[in-house]
PDB file of C-alpha atoms in Angstrom:
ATOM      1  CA  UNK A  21     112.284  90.735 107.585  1.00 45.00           C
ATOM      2  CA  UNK A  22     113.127  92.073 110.971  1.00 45.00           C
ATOM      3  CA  UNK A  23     111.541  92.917 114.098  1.00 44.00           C
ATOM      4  CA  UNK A  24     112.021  96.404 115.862  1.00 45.00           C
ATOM      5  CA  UNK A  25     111.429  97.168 119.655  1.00 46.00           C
ATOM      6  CA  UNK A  26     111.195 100.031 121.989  1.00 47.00           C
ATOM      7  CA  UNK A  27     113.049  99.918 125.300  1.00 46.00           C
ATOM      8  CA  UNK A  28     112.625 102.988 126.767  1.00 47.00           C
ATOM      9  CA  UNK A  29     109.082 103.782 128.795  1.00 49.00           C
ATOM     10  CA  UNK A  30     106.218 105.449 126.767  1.00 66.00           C
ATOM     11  CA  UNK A  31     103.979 107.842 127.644  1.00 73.00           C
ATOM     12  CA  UNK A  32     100.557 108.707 126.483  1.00 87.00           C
ATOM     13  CA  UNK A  33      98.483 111.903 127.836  1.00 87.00           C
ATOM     14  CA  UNK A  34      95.791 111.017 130.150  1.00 87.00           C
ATOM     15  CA  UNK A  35      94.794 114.599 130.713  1.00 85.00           C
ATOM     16  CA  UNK A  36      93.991 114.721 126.601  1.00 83.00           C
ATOM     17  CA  UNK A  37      90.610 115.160 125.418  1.00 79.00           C
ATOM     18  CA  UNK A  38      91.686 112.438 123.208  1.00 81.00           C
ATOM     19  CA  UNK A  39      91.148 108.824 123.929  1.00 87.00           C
ATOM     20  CA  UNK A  40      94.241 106.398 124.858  1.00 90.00           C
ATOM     21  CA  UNK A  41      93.690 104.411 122.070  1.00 90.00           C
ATOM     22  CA  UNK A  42      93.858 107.084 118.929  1.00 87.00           C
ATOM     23  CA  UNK A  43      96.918 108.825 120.859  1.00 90.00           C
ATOM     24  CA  UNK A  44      98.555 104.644 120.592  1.00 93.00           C
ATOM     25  CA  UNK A  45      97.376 104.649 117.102  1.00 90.00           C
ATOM     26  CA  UNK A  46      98.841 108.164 116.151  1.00 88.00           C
ATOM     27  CA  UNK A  47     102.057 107.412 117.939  1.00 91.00           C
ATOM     28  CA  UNK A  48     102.801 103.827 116.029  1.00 92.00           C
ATOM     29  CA  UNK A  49     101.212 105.489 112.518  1.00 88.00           C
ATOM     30  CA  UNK A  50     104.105 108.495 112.982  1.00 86.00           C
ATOM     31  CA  UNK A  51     106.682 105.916 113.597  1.00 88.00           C
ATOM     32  CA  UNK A  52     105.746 104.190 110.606  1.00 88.00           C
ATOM     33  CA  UNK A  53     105.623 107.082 108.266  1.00 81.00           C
ATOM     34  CA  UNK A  54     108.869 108.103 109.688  1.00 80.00           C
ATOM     35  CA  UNK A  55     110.485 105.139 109.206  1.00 83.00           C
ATOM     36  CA  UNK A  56     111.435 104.030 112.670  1.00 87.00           C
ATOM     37  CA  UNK A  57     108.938 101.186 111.550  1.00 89.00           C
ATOM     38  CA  UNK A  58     109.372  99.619 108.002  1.00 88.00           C
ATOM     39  CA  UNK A  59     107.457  97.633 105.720  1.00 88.00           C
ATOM     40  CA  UNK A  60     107.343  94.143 107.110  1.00 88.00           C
ATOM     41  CA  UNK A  61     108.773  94.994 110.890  1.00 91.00           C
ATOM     42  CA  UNK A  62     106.873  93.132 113.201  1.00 93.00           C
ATOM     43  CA  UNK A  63     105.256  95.799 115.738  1.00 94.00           C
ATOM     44  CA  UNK A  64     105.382  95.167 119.452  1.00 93.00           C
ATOM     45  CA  UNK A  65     102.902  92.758 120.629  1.00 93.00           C
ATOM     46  CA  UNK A  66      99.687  93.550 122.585  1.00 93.00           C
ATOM     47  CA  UNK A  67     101.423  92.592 125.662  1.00 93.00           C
ATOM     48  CA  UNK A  68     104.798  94.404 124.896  1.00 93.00           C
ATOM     49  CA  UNK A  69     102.541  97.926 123.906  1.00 93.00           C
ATOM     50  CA  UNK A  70     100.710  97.549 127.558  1.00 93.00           C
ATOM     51  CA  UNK A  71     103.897  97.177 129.778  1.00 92.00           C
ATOM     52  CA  UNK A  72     105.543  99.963 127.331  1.00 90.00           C
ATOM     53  CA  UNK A  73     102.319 102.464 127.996  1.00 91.00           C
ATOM     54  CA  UNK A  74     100.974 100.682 131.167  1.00 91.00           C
ATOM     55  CA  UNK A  75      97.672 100.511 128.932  1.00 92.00           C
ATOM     56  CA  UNK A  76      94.679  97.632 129.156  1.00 93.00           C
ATOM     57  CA  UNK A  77      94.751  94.949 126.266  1.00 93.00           C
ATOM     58  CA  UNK A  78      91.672  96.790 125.194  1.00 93.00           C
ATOM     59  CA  UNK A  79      93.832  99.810 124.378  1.00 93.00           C
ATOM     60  CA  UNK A  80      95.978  98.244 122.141  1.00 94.00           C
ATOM     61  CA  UNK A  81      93.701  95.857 120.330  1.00 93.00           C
ATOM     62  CA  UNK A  82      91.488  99.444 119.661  1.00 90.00           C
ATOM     63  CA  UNK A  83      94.621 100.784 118.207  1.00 92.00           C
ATOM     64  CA  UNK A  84      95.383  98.076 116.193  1.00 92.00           C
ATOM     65  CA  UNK A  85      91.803  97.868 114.689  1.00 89.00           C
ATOM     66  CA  UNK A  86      92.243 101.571 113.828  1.00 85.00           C
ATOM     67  CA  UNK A  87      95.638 101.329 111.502  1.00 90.00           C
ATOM     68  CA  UNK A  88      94.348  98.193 110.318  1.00 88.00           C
ATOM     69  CA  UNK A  89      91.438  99.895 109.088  1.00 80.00           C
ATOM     70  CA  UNK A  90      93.687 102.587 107.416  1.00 77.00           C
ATOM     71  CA  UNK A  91      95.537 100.244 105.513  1.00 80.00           C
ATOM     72  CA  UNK A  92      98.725 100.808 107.610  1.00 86.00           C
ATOM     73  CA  UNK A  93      99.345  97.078 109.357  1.00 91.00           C
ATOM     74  CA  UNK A  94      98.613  93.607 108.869  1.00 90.00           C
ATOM     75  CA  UNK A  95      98.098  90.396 111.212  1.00 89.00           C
ATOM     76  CA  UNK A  96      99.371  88.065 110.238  1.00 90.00           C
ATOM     77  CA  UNK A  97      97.926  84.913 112.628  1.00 85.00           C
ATOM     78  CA  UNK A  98     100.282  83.006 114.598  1.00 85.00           C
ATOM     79  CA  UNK A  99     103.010  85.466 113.983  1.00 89.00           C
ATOM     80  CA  UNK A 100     101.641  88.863 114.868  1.00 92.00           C
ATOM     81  CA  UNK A 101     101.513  92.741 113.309  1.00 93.00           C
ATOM     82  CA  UNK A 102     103.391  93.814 110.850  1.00 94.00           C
ATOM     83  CA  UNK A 103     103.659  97.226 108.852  1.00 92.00           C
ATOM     84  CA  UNK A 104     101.911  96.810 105.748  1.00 86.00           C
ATOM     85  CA  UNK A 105     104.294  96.831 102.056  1.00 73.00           C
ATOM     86  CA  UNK A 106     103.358 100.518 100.614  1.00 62.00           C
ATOM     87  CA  UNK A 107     103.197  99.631  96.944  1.00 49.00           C
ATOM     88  CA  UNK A 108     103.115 102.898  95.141  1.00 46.00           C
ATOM     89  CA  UNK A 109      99.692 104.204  92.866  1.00 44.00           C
ATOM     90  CA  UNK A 110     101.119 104.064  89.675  1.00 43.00           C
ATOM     91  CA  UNK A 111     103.638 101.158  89.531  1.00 51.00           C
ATOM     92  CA  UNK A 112     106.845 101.450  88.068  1.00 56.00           C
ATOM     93  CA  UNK A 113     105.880 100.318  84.179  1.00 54.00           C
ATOM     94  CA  UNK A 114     103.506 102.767  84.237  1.00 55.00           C
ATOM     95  CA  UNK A 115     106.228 105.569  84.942  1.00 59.00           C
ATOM     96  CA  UNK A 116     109.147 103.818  83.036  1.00 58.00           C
ATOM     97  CA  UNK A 117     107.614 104.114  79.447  1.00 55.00           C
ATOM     98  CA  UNK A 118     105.942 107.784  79.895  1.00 63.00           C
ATOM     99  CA  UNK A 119     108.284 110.666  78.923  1.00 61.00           C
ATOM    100  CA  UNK A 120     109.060 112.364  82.343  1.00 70.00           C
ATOM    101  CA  UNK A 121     108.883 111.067  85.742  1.00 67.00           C
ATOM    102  CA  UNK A 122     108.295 114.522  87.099  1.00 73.00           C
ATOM    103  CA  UNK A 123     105.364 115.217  85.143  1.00 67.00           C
ATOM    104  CA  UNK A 124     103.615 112.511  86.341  1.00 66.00           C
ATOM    105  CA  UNK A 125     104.119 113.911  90.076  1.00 70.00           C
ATOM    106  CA  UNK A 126     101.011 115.710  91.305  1.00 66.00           C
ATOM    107  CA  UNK A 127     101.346 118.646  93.283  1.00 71.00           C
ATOM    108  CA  UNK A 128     105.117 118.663  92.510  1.00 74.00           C
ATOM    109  CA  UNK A 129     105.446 121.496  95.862  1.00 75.00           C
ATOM    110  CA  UNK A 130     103.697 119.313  98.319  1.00 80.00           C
ATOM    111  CA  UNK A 131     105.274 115.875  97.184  1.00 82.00           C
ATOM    112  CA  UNK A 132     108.774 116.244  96.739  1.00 88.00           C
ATOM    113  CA  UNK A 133     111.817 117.891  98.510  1.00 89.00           C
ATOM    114  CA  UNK A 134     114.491 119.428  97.233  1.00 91.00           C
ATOM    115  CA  UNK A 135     117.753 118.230  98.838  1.00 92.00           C
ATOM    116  CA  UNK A 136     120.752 119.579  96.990  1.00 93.00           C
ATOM    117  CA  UNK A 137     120.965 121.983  94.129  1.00 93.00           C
ATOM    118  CA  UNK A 138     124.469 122.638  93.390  1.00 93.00           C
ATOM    119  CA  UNK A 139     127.190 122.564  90.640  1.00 94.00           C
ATOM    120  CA  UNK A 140     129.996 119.873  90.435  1.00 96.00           C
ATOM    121  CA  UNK A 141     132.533 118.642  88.065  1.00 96.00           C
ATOM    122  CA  UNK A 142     131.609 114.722  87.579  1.00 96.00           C
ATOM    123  CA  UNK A 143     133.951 112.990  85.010  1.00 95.00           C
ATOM    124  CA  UNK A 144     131.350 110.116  84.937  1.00 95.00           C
ATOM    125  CA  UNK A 145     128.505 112.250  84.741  1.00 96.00           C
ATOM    126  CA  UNK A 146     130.641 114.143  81.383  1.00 96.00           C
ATOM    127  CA  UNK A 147     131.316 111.185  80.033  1.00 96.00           C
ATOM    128  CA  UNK A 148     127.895 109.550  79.964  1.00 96.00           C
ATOM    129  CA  UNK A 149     126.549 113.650  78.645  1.00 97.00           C
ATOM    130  CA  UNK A 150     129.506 113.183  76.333  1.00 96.00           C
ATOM    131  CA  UNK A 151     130.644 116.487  77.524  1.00 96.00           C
ATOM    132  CA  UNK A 152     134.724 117.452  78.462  1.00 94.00           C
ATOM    133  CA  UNK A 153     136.075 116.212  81.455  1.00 91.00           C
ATOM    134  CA  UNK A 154     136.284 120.013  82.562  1.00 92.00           C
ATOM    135  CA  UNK A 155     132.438 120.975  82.060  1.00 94.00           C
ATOM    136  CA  UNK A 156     130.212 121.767  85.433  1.00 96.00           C
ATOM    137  CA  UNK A 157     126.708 120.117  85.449  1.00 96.00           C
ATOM    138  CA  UNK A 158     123.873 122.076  87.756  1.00 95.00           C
ATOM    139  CA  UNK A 159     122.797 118.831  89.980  1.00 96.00           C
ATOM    140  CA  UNK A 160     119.365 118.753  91.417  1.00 94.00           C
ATOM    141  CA  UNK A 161     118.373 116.004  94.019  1.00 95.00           C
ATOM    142  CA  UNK A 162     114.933 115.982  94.908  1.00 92.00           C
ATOM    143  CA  UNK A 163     112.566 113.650  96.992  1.00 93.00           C
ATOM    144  CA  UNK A 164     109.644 111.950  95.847  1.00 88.00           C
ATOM    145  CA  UNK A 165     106.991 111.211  98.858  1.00 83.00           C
ATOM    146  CA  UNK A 166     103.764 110.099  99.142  1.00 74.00           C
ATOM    147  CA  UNK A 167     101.484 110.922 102.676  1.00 64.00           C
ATOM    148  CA  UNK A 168     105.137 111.814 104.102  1.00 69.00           C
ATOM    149  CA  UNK A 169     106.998 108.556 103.120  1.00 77.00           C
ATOM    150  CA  UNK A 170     109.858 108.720 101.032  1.00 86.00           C
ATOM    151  CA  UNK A 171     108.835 106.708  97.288  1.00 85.00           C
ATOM    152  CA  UNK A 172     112.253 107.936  95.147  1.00 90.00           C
ATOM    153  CA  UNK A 173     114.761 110.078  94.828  1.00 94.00           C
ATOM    154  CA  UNK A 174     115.237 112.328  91.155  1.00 93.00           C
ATOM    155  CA  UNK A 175     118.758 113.137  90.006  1.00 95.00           C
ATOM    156  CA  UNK A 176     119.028 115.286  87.050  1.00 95.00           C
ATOM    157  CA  UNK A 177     122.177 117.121  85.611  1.00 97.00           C
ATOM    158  CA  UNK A 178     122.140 119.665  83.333  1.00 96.00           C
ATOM    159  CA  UNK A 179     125.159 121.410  81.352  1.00 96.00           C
ATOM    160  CA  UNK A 180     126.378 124.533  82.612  1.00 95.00           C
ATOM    161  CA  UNK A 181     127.509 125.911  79.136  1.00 94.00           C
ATOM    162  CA  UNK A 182     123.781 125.058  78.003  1.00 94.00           C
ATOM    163  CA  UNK A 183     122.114 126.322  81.005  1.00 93.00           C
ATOM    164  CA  UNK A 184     123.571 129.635  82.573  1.00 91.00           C
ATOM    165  CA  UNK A 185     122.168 130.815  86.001  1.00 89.00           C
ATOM    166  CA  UNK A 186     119.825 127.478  86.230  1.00 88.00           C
ATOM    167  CA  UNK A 187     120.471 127.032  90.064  1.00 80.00           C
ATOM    168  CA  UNK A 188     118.354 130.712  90.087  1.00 82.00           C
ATOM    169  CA  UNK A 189     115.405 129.095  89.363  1.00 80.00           C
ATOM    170  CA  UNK A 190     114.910 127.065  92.689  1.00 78.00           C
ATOM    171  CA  UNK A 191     111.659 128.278  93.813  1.00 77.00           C
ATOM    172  CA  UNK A 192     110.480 127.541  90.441  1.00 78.00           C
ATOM    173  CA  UNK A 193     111.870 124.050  90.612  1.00 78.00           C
ATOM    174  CA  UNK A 194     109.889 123.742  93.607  1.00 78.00           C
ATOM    175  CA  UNK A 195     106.648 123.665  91.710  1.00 78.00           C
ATOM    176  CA  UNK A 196     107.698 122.746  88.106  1.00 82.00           C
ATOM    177  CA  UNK A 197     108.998 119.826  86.704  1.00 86.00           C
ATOM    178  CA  UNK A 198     112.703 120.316  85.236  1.00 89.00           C
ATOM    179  CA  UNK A 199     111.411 119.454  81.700  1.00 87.00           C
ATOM    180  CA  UNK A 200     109.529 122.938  81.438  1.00 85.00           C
ATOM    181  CA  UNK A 201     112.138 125.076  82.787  1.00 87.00           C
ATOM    182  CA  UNK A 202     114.523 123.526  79.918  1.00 90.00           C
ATOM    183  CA  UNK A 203     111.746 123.702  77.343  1.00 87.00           C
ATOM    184  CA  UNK A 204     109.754 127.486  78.152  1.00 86.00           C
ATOM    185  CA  UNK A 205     112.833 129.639  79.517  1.00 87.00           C
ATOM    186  CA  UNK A 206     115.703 128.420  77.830  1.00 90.00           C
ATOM    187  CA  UNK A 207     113.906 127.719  74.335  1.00 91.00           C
ATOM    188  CA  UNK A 208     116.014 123.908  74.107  1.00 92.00           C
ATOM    189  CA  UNK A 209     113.724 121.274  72.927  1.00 91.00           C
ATOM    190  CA  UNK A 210     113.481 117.588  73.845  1.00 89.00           C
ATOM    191  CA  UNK A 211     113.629 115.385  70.532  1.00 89.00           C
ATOM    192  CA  UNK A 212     113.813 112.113  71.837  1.00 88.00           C
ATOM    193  CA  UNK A 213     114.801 109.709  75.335  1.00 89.00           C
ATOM    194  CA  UNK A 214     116.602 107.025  76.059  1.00 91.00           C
ATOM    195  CA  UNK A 215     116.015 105.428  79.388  1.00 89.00           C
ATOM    196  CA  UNK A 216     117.162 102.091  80.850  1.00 91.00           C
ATOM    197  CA  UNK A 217     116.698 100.427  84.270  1.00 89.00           C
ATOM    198  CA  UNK A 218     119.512  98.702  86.055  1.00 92.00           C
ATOM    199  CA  UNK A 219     118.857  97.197  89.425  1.00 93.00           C
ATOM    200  CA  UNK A 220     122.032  98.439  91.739  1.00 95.00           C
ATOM    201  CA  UNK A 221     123.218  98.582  95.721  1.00 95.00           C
ATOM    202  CA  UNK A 222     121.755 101.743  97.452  1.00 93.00           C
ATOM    203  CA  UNK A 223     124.598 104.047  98.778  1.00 94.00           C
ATOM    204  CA  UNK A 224     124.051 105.027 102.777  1.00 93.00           C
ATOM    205  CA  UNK A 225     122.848 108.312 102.007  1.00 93.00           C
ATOM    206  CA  UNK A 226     120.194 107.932  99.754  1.00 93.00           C
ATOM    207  CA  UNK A 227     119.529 104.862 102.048  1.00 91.00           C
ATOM    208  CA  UNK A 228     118.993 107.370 104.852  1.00 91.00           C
ATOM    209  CA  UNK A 229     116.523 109.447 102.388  1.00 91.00           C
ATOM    210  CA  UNK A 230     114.526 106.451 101.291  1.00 89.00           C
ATOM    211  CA  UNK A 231     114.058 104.503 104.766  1.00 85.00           C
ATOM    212  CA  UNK A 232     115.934 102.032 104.019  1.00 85.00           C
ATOM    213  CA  UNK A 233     119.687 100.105 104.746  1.00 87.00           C
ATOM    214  CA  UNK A 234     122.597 100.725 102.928  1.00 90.00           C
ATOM    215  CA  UNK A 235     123.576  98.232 100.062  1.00 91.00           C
ATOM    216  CA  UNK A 236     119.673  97.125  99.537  1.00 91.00           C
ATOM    217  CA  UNK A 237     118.277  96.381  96.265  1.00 92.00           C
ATOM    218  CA  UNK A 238     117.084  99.641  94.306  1.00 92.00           C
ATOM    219  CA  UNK A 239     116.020 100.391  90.918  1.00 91.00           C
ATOM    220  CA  UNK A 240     117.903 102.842  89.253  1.00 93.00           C
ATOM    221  CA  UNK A 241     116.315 104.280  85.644  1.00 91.00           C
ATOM    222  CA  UNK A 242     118.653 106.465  83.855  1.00 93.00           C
ATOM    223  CA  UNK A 243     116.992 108.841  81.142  1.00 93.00           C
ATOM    224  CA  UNK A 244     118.532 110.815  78.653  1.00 95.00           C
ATOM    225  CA  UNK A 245     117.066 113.718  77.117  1.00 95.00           C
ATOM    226  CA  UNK A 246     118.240 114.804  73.991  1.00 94.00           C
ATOM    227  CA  UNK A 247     117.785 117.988  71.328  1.00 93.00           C
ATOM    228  CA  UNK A 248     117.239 118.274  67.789  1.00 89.00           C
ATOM    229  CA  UNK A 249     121.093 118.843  67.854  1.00 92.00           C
ATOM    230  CA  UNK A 250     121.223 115.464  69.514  1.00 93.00           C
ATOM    231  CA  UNK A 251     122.956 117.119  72.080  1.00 96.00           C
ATOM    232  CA  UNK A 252     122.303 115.318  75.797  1.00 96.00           C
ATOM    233  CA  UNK A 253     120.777 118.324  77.686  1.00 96.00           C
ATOM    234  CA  UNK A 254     119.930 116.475  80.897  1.00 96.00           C
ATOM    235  CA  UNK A 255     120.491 113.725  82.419  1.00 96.00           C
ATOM    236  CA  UNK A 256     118.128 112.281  85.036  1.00 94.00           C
ATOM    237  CA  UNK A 257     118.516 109.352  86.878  1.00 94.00           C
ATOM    238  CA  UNK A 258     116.096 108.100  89.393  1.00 92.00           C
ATOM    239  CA  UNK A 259     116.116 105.749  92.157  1.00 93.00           C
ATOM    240  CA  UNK A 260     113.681 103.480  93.928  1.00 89.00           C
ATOM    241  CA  UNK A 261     113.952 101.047  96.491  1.00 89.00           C
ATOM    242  CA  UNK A 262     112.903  97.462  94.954  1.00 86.00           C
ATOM    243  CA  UNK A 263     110.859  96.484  98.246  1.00 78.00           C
ATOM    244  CA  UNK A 264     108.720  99.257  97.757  1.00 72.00           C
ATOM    245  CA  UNK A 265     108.410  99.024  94.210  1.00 73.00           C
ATOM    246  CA  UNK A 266     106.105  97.077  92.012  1.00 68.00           C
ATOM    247  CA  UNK A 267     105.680  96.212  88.761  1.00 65.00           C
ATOM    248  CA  UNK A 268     102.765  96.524  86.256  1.00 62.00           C
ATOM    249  CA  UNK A 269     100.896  97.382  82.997  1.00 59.00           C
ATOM    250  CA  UNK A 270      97.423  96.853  81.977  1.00 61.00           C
ATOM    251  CA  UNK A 271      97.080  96.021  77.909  1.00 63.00           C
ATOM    252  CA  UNK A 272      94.050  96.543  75.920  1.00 60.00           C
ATOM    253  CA  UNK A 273      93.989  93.646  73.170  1.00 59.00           C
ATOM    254  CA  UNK A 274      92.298  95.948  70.789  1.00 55.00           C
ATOM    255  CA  UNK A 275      95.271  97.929  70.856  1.00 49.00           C
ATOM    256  CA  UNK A 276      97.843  95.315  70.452  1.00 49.00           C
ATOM    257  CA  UNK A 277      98.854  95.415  66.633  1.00 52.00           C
ATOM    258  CA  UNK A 278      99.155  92.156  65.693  1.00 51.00           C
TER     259      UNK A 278
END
């Protein structure tokens, strides 16, 4: 856990229509959602937030009250504020044994970002497809967010020899999951998936993506999706950080076989 502070003098509009207090609140809630705060930074104190925007005590505590009340910070008593642990709607379980992470993204347009679609040569990538060192892959990198903050990032690779002029669908990646595209214009079926979860050292640039610090724990669930020919026709590998990530599965004990 570590504490972030702001050095430079703050302004807030007191010609606004709005209130001092909700333009405080909006301020710290965009600096959370952007990531300048994270979860578990200790905001500023009351006293620190009235010398930064020469507010009253009254100011602060109102917009305090406010991103408590939208689930945003905690108090903590005796050791002040602190940004809240975003723990995401469907935990991780849930995701890991359904067939494709995509598909359980709603409003795929509006909640992820596409941040790379290109081709490469990746001898590790080949040999995990079980493809020759020579083959291109299509690789698509695209961010997962919820309300604007960053949840995981979604690798997939995809045979060039399998899938000609892929990277001319990008508009259509936009809004579909990856899955369909393979399935409806290219006619290749998914059989069956193999998918593990390793728990690995986040590189600086996804890092950067995900709001956090390079080398912090991450999940990282690699999924293989295979044909009737059992031919690996993509490769998908997604990555989460593990301190926004959480864990669960609800069992019904009628279910349960025993």
């Amino acid at each position: 856990m570590h504490e972030m502070t702001i050095n430079q003098p703050l302004y807030l509009n007191r010609n606004s229509a709005s209130p001092l207090y909700y333009q405080l609140k909006e301020y710290l809630k965009e600096a959370i959602e952007k990531g300048r705060y994270k979860p578990n930074d200790r905001l500023p104190t009351e006293e620190e937030l009235c010398k930064m925007f020469s507010v009253s005590r009254p100011v602060v505590r109102q917009a305090y009250s406010l991103l408590i009340r939208e689930g945003l910070v905690e108090r903590q008593k005796g050791s002040g504020t602190f940004v809240k642990q975003r723990i995401k709607k469907n935990s991780l379980f849930t995701e890991f044994v359904t067939f494709s992470f995509e598909e359980n993204i709603i409003d795929l347009d509006k909640n992820t970002k596409i941040l790379k679609l290109e081709k490469i040569n990746d001898p590790s990538i080949n040999k995990t497809m079980n493809l020759p060192t020579e083959n291109e892959v299509v690789h698509i990198v695209r961010l997962v967010h919820e309300f604007e903050y960053p949840i995981s990032i979604i690798e997939s690779y995809l045979p060039c020899k399998y899938f000609q002029n892929f990277e001319n669908f990008f508009f259509t990646i936009s809004s579909k999951p990856i899955l369909n595209i393979v399935e409806s214009v290219y006619g290749i079926y998914i059989q069956y998936v193999y998918r593990e979860l390793n728990p690995i050292h986040i590189s600086q640039e996804k890092a950067i993506a995900l709001h956090g610090e390079e080398n912090d724990m991450a999940y990282e669930i690699t999924t293989k999706y295979t044909d009737g020919f059992e031919r690996i026709v993509l490769l998908e590998r997604t990555t989460c950080l593990v301190s926004n990530t959480s864990f669960g599965v609800e069992i019904n004990k009628k279910l349960v076989k025993r």
